[in-house]
Short mmCIF file of C-alpha atoms in Angstrom, two decimals:
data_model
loop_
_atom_site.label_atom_id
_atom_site.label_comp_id
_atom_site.label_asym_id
_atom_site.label_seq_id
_atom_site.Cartn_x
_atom_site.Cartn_y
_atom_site.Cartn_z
CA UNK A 1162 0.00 0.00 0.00
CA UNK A 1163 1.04 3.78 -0.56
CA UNK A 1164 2.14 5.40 2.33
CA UNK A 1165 1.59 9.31 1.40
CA UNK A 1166 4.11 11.24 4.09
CA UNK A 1167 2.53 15.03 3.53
CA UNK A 1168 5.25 17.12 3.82
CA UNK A 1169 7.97 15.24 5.23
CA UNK A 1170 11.54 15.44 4.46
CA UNK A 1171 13.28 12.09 3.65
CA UNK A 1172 16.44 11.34 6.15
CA UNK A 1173 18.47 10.47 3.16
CA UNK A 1174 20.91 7.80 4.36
CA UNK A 1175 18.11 6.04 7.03
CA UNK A 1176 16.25 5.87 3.30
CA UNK A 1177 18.88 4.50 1.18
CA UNK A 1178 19.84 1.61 3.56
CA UNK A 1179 16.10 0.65 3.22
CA UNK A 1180 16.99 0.05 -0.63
CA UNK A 1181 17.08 -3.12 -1.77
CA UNK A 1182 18.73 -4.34 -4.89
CA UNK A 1183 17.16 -6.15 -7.80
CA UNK A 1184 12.90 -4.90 -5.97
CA UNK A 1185 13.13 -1.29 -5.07
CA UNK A 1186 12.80 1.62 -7.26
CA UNK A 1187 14.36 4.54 -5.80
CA UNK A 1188 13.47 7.90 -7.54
CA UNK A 1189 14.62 11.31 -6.18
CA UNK A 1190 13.91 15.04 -7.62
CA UNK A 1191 13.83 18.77 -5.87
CA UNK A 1192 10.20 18.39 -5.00
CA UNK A 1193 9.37 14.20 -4.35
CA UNK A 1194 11.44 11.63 -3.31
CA UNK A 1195 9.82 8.22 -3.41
CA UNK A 1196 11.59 4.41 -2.55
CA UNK A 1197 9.31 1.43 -3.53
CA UNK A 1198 10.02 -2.26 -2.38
CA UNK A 1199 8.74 -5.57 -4.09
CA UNK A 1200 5.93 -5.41 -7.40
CA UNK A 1201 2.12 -5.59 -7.32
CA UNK A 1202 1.10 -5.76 -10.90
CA UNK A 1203 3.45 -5.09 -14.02
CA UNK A 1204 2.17 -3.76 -17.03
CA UNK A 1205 2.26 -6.43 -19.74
CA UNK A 1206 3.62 -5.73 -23.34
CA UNK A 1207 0.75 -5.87 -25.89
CA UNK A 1208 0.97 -8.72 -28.35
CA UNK A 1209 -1.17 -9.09 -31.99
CA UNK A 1210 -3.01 -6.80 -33.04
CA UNK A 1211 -3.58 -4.61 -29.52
CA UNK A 1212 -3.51 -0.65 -30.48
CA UNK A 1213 -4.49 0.80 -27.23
CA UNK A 1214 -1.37 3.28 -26.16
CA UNK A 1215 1.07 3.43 -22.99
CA UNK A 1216 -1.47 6.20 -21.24
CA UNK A 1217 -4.35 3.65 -21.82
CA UNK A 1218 -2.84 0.64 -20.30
CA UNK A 1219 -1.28 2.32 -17.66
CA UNK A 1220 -4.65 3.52 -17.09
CA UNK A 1221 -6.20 -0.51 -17.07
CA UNK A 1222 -3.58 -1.09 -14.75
CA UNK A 1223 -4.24 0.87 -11.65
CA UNK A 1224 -8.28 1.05 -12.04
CA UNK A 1225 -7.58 -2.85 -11.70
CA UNK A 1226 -5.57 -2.34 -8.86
CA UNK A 1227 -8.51 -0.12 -7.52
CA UNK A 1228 -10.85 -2.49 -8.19
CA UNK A 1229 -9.11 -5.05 -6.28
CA UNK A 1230 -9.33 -2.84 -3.10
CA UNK A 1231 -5.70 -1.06 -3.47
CA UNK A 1232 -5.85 2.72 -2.97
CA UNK A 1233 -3.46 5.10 -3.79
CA UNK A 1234 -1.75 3.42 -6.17
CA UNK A 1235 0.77 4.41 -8.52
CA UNK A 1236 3.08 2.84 -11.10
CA UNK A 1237 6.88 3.69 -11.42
CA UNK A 1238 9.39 2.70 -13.68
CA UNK A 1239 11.54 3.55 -16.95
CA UNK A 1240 10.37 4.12 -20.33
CA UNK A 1241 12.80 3.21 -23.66
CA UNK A 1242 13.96 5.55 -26.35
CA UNK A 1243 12.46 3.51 -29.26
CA UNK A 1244 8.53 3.73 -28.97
CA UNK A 1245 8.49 0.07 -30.27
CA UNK A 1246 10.19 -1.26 -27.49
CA UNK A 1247 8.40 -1.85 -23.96
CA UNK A 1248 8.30 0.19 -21.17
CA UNK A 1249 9.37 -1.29 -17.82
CA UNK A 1250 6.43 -0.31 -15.62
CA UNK A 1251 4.98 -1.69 -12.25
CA UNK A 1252 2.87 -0.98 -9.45
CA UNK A 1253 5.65 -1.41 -6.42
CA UNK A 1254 4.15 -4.00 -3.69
CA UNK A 1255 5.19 -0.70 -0.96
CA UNK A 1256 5.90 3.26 -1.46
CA UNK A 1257 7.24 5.65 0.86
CA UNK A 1258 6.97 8.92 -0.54
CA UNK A 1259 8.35 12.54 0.81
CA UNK A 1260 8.87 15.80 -0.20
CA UNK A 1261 12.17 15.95 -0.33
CA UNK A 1262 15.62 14.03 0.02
CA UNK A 1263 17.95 15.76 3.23
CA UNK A 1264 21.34 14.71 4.33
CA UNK A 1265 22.14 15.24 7.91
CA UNK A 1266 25.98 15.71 7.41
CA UNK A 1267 27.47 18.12 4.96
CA UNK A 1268 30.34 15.45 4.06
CA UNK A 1269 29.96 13.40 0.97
CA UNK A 1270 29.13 9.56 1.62
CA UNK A 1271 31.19 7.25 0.90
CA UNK A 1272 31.52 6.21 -2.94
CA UNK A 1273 32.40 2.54 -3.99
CA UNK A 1274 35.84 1.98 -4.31
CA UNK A 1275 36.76 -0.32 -7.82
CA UNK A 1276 40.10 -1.15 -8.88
CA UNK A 1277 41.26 -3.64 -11.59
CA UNK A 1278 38.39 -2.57 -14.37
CA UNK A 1279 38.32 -3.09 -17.98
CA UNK A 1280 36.68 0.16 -19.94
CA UNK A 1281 35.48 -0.93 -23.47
CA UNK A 1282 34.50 2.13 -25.66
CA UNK A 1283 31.36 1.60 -28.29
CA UNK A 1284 32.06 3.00 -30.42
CA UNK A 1285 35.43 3.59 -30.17
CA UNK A 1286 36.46 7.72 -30.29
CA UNK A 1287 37.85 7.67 -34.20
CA UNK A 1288 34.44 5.90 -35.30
CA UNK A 1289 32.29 8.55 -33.29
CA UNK A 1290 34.15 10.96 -34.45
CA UNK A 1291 33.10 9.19 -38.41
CA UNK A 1292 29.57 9.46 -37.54
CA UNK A 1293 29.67 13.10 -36.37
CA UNK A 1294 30.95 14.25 -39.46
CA UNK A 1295 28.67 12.09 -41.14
CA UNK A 1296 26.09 14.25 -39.47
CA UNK A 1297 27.64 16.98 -40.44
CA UNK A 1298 27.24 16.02 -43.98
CA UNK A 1299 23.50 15.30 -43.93
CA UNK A 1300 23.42 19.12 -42.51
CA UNK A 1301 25.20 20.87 -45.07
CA UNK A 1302 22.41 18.75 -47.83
CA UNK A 1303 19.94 20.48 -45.72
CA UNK A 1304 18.64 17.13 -44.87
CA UNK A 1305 18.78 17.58 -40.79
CA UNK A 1306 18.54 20.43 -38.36
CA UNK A 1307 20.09 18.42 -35.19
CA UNK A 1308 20.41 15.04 -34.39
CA UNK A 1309 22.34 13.66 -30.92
CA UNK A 1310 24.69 11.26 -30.94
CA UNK A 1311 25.34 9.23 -27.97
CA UNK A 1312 28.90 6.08 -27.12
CA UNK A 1313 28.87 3.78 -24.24
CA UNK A 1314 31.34 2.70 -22.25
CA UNK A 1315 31.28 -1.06 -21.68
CA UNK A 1316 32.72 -1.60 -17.91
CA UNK A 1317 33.71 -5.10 -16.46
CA UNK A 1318 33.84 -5.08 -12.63
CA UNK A 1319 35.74 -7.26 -10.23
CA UNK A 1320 32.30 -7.45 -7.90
CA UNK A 1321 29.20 -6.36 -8.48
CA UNK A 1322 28.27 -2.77 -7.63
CA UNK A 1323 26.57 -1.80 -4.42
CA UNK A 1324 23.68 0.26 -5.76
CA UNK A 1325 22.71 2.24 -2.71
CA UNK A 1326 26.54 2.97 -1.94
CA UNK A 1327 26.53 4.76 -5.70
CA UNK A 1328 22.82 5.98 -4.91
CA UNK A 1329 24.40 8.30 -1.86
CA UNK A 1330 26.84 9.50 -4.06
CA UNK A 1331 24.64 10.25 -6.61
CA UNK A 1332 21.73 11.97 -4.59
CA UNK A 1333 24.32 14.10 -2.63
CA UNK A 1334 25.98 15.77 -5.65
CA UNK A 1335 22.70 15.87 -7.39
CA UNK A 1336 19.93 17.47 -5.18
CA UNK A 1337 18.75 19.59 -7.59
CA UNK A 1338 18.37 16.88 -10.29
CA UNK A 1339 16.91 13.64 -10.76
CA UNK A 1340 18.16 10.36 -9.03
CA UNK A 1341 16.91 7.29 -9.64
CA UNK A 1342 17.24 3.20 -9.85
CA UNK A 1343 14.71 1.04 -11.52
CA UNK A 1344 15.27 -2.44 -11.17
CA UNK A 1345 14.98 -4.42 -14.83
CA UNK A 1346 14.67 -7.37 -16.03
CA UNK A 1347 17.90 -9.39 -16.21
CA UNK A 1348 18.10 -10.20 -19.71
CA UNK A 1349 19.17 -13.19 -19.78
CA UNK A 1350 15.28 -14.12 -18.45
CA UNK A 1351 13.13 -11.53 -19.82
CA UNK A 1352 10.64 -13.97 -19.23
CA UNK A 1353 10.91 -14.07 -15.67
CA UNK A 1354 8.10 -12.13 -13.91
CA UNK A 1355 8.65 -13.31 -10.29
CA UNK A 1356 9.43 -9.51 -9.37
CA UNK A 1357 12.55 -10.44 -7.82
CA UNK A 1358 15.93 -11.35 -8.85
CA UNK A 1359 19.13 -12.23 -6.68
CA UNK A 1360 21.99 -9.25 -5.91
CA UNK A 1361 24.10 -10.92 -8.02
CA UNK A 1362 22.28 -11.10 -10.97
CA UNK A 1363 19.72 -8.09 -10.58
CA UNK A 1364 19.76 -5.52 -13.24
CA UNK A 1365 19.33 -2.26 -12.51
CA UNK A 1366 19.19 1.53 -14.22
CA UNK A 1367 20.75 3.87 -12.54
CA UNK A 1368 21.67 7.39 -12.37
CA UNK A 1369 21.08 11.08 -12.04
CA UNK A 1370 19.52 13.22 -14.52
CA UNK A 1371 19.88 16.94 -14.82
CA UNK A 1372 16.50 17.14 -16.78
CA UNK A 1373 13.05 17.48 -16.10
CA UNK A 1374 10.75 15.88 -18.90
CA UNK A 1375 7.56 17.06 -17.02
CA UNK A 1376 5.95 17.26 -13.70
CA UNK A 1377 2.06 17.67 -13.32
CA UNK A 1378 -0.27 18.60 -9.93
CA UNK A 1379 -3.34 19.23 -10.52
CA UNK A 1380 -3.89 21.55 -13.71
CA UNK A 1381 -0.08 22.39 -12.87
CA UNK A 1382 2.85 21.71 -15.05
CA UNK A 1383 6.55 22.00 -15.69
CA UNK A 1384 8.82 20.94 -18.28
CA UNK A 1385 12.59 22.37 -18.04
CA UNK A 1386 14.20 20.72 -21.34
CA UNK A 1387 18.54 21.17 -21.26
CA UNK A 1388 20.15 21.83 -24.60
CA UNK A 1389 23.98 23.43 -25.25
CA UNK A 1390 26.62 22.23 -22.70
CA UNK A 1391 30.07 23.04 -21.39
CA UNK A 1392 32.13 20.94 -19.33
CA UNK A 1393 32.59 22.09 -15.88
CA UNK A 1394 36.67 23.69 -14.64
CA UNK A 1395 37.63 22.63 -10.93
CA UNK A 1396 39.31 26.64 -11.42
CA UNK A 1397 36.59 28.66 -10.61
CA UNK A 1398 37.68 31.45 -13.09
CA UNK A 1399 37.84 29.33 -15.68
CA UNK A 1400 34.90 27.82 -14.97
CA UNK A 1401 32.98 31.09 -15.00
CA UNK A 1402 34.12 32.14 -18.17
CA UNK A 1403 33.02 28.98 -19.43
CA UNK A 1404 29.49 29.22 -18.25
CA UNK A 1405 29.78 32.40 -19.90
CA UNK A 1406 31.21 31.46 -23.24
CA UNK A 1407 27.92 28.61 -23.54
CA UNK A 1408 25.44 31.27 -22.55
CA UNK A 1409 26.91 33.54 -25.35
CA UNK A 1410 27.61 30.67 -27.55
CA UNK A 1411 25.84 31.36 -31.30
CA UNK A 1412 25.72 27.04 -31.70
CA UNK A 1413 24.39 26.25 -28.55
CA UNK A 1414 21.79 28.82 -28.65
CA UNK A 1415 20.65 27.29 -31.58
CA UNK A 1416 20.63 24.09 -30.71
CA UNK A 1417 18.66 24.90 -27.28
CA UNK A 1418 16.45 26.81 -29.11
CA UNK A 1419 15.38 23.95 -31.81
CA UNK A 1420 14.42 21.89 -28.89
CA UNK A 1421 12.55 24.72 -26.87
CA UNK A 1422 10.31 25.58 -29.98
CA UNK A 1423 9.55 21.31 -30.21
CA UNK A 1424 8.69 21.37 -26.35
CA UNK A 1425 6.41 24.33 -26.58
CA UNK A 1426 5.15 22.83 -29.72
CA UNK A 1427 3.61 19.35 -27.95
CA UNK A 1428 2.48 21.04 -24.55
CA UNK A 1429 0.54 23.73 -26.16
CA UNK A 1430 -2.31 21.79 -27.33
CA UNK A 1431 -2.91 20.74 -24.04
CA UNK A 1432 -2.26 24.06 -21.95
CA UNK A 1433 -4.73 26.71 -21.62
CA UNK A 1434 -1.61 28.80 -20.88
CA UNK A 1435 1.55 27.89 -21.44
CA UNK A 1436 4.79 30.24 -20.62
CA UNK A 1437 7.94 30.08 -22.61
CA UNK A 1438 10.93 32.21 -21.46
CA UNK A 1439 12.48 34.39 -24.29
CA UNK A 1440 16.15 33.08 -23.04
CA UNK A 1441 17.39 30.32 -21.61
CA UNK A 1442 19.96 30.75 -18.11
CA UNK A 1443 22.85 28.93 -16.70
CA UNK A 1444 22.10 24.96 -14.64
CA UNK A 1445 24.77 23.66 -13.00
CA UNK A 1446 25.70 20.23 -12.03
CA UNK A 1447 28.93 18.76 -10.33
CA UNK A 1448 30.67 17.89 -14.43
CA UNK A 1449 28.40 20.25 -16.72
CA UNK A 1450 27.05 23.74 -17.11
CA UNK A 1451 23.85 23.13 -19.36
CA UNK A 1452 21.60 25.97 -21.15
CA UNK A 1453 18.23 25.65 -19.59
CA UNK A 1454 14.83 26.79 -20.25
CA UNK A 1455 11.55 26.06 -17.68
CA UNK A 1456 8.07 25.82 -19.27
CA UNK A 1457 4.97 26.62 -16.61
CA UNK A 1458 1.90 25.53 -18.09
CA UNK A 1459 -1.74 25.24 -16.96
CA UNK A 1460 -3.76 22.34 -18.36
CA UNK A 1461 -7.13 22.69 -19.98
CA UNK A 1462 -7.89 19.45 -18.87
CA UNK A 1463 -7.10 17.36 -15.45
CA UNK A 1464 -7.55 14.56 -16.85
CA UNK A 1465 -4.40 14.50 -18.64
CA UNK A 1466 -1.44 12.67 -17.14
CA UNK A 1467 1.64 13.03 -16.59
CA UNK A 1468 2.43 10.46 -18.82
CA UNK A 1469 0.37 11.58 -21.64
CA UNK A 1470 2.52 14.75 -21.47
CA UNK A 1471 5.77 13.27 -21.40
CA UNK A 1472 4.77 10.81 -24.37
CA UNK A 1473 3.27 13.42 -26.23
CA UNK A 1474 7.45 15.36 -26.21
CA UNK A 1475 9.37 12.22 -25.99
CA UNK A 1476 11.75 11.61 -27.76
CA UNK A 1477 12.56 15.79 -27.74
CA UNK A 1478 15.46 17.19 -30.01
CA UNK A 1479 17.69 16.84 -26.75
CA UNK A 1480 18.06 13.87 -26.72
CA UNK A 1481 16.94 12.81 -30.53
CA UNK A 1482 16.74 15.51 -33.11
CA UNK A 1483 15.00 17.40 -35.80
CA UNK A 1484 13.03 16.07 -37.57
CA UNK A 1485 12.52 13.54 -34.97
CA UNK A 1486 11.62 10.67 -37.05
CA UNK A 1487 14.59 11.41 -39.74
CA UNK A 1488 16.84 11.91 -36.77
CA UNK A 1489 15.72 8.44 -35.33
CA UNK A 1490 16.31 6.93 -37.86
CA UNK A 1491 19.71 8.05 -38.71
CA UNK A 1492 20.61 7.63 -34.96
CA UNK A 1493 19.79 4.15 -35.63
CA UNK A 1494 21.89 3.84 -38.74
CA UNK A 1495 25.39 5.43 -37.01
CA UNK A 1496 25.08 3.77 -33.55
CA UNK A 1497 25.99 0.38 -33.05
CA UNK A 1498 24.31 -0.36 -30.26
CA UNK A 1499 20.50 -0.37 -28.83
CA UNK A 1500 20.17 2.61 -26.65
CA UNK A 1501 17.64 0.58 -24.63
CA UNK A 1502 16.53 2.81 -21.50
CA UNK A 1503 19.08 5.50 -22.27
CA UNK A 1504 17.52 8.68 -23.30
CA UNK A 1505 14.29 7.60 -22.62
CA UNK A 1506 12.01 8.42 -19.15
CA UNK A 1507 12.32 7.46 -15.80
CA UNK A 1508 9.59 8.32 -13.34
CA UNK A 1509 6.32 7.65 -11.45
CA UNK A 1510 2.32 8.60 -12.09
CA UNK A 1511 -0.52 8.15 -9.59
CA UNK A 1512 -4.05 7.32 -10.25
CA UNK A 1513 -4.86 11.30 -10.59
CA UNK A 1514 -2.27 11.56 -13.19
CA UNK A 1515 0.00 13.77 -11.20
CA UNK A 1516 3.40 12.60 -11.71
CA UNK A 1517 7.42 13.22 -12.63
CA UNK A 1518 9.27 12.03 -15.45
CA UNK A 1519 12.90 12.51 -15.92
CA UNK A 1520 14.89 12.39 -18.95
CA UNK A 1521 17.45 9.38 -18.52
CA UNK A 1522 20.46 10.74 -19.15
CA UNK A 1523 23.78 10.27 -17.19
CA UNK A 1524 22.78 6.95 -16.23
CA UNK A 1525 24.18 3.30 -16.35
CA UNK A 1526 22.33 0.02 -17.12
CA UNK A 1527 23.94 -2.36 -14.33
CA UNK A 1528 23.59 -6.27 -14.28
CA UNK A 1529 26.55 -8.43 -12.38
CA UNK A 1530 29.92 -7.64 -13.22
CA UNK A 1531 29.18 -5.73 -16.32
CA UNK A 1532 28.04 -2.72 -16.64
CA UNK A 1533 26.91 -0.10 -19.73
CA UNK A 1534 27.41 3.56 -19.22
CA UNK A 1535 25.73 6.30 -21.49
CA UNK A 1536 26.52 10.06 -22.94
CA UNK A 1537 25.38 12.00 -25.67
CA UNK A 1538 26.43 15.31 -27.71
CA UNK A 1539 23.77 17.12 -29.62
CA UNK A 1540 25.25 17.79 -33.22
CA UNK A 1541 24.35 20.64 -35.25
CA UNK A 1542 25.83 22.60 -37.90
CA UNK A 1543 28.19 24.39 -35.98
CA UNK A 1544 29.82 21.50 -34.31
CA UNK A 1545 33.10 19.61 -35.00
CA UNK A 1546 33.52 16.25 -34.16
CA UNK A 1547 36.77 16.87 -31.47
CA UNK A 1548 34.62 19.24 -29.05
CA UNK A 1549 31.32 16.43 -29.60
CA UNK A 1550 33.92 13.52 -28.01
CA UNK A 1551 35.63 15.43 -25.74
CA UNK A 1552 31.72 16.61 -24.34
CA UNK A 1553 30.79 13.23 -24.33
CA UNK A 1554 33.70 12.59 -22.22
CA UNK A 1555 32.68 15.19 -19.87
CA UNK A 1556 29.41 13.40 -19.12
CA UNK A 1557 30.49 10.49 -18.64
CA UNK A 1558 32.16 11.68 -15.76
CA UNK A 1559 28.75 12.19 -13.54
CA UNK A 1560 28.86 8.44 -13.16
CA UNK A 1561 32.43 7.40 -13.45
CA UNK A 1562 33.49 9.77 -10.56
CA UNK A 1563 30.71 8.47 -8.72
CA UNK A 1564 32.35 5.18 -8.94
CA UNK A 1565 35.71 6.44 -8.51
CA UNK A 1566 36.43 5.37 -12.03
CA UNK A 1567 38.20 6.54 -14.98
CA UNK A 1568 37.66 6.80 -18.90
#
C-alpha cells in the first residue's frame, strides 16, 4: 500500500539503507522523493493486433488495482527511447513517498571503491568521431537540423556494484536533479516475472539526470528541457568564463532553441496557458554547465497525465533531433548499439495523473559484473567532431566519478 508522508523530508541515508537491490525503485527530484520495495502488478507488453497506447494501459492497470481494493496506487518505472520497445512499468508491492531528500551531514558519503576494471569504448572515439561528421554532412544537404549522438562505455567489474553505496553519491551531488534506480529485467530471463531477482544477478538503471521531462499537480505543469553544454573547470575562473562562453555561444543557442520551440510545440495543445521564457539561463551540475529553459503551463484538462505529457514530447530534439523521425532513424543507422533505456524516461504517475518524469540521461544500465554507461552530444551545424567527443567525455564523468572510475 502507498504510504503518502505530507510534507515530510526524507532522512536520506536512514532511506537509502532501506533500498534493496534487484525490488526497489528509488526515484529522487527537488520536490518528491519516493523508494518502492517488491511489485504488485506489471504492465504487460501488448501482443497481436492490440492498439491501445502506454497512457491507456497504464490507465487498465491501476483502475484494476482499484478495483481489487488497493488505494493510492501508482506505477513507477523507466520508459525506452524507441517507442516500439516496452516500457518497464509496475505498481511497487510498498511506497514511501516525501517531499524531499535531506542529508544530515554536509560530508559526501562514501563512494564505492573499484580497482582492476576493464573500460570498453562503443564505439570507439575515431568511429564517433566518423559518424559526427557524417552528421555533419546530412546538414550541409539540408537534410537535418540536429540530431544527438550518444557512445557507451562497456565496464567489467571485479564485484558487483553496491547500488545504494553509488545511490548516496549520486543523490548528494545531485539534489537539484533527478536520481533514480529502476530495477529491470535481467536479460538473460526476460521472461521471468517473479518480481525479484538475486543481488548478483539483478539488473538495474541507474543514475542522475539533470533534466526534467515534465511534472504535473493538478492543472499544474513544468517541463525544463537542457540543450547546449560546457564541461565544468575545478578553477573557478575558468569555470565562469566557461558558463559564460555557452550562454553567449551562437551554436548552442541554436541548438537549445530547436528543442525549446519542439517542447512548446507538444504542450501547447494541451495548456490553456503555457509560458515560454524568451532566453534560456545557466544549470549547474557537479561535471556540466547546461543551457536551460523552464516551461509553466496550466492544463485545460485534469484529466491528462503526466504520462500523456511526457509521451506526447518524448523523444525531444535533446536527446533525438529534428526532424525527430529522420533523426531516429539516422541515430539508428550510425550507432551500433541499442540505446535501450538511455535517453528515454524514468519516473512515477498516480491514479490522478499527477506525476514526474525525468529524462534518462547520465545513467548506467547495471547487471553483475558488467556494466553499460551512457553520454550524448547534440550535433548541429556548428559542431566539429573533437569538441562532440571530448563533451561526451565530460558526461560520462557524472557516473564514473561516482564510482571512482576513470575513462
Amino acid at each position: 500500500m502507498l504510504n503518502v508522508e505530507t510534507l515530510t523530508v526524507a532522512d536520506a541515508e536512514q532511506l537509502i539503507k532501506q533500498y534493496r537491490t534487484g525490488s526497489s525503485f528509488f526515484f529522487s527530484s527537488p520536490r518528491k522523493t519516493l523508494l518502492t520495495q517488491g511489485e504488485y502488478a506489471r504492465l504487460s507488453y501488448p501482443t497481436g493486433s492490440e492498439s491501445k497506447s502506454l497512457p491507456q494501459r497504464v490507465a487498465e492497470l491501476l483502475e484494476t488495482a482499484k478495483r481489487a481494493g488497493r488505494t493510492q496506487s501508482i506505477v513507477v518505472g523507466a520508459i525506452p527511447f524507441h517507442a516500439d520497445k516496452p516500457a518497464h512499468l509496475f505498481i511497487p508491492g510498498a511506497v514511501e513517498m516525501y517531499d524531499a531528500l535531506k542529508f544530515a551531514s554536509d560530508r559526501a558519503p562514501e563512494r564505492p571503491q573499484i580497482s582492476n576494471y576493464q573500460v570498453q569504448p562503443v564505439p570507439e572515439p575515431e568511429q564517433f568521431k566518423h559518424g559526427v561528421n557524417r552528421l555533419l554532412e546530412l546538414f550541409r544537404e539540408g537534410v537535418l537540423q540536429k540530431a544527438v549522438l550518444s557512445r557507451t562505455l562497456h565496464i567489467s567489474l571485479p564485484q558487483a556494484l553496491q547500488i545504494p553505496q553509488l545511490l548516496a553519491h549520486l543523490a548528494f551531488y545531485h539534489s537539484h536533479g533527478y536520481t533514480f534506480a529502476v530495477p529491470l529485467v535481467p536479460e538473460q530471463s526476460s521472461s521471468s516475472n517473479s518480481g525479484t531477482v538475486s543481488n548478483e544477478s539483478a539488473r538495474t538503471l541507474v543514475g542522475a539526470s539533470p533534466e526534467l521531462l515534465v511534472t504535473k499537480k493538478g492543472l499544474q505543469i513544468k517541463a525544463n528541457p537542457l540543450a547546449g553544454s560546457a564541461a565544468r573547470s575545478n578553477d573557478p575562473v575558468e569555470d565562469e568564463r566557461r558558463a559564460a562562453a555557452l550562454l553567449a555561444s551562437t551554436k548552442d543557442r541554436y541548438e537549445h532553441a530547436i528543442v525549446i520551440e519542439a517542447v512548446a510545440k507538444a504542450l501547447g495543445p494541451y495548456c490553456s496557458k503555457l509560458e515560454v521564457p524568451s532566453e534560456p539561463s545557466l544549470v549547474q551540475t557537479k561535471a556540466m554547465w547546461h543551457l536551460s529553459t523552464e516551461l509553466n503551463g496550466v492544463l485545460k484538462d485534469e484529466s491528462i497525465t503526466s504520462l500523456d505529457l511526457a509521451l506526447a514530447m518524448h523523444p525531444t530534439p535533446a536527446i533525438c533531433g529534428t526532424p525527430t523521425d529522420l533523426a531516429r532513424d539516422v541515430i539508428q543507422e550510425i550507432e551500433p548499439f541499442d540505446r535501450g533505456f538511455y535517453t528515454g524516461a524514468v519516473g512515477w504517475t498516480d491514479e490522478n495523473g499527477d506525476g514526474e518524469w525525468a529524462v534518462t540521461i547520465r545513467c548506467a544500465d547495471t547487471e553483475g559484473l558488467s556494466m553499460k554507461v551512457y553520454a550524448g552530444a547534440g550535433i548541429v551545424a556548428a559542431s566539429s567532431a573533437e569538441s562532440e567527443l571530448a563533451e561526451t567525455s565530460a558526461k560520462f564523468r557524472t557516473m564514473l566519478a561516482a564510482m571512482g572510475l576513470n575513462e
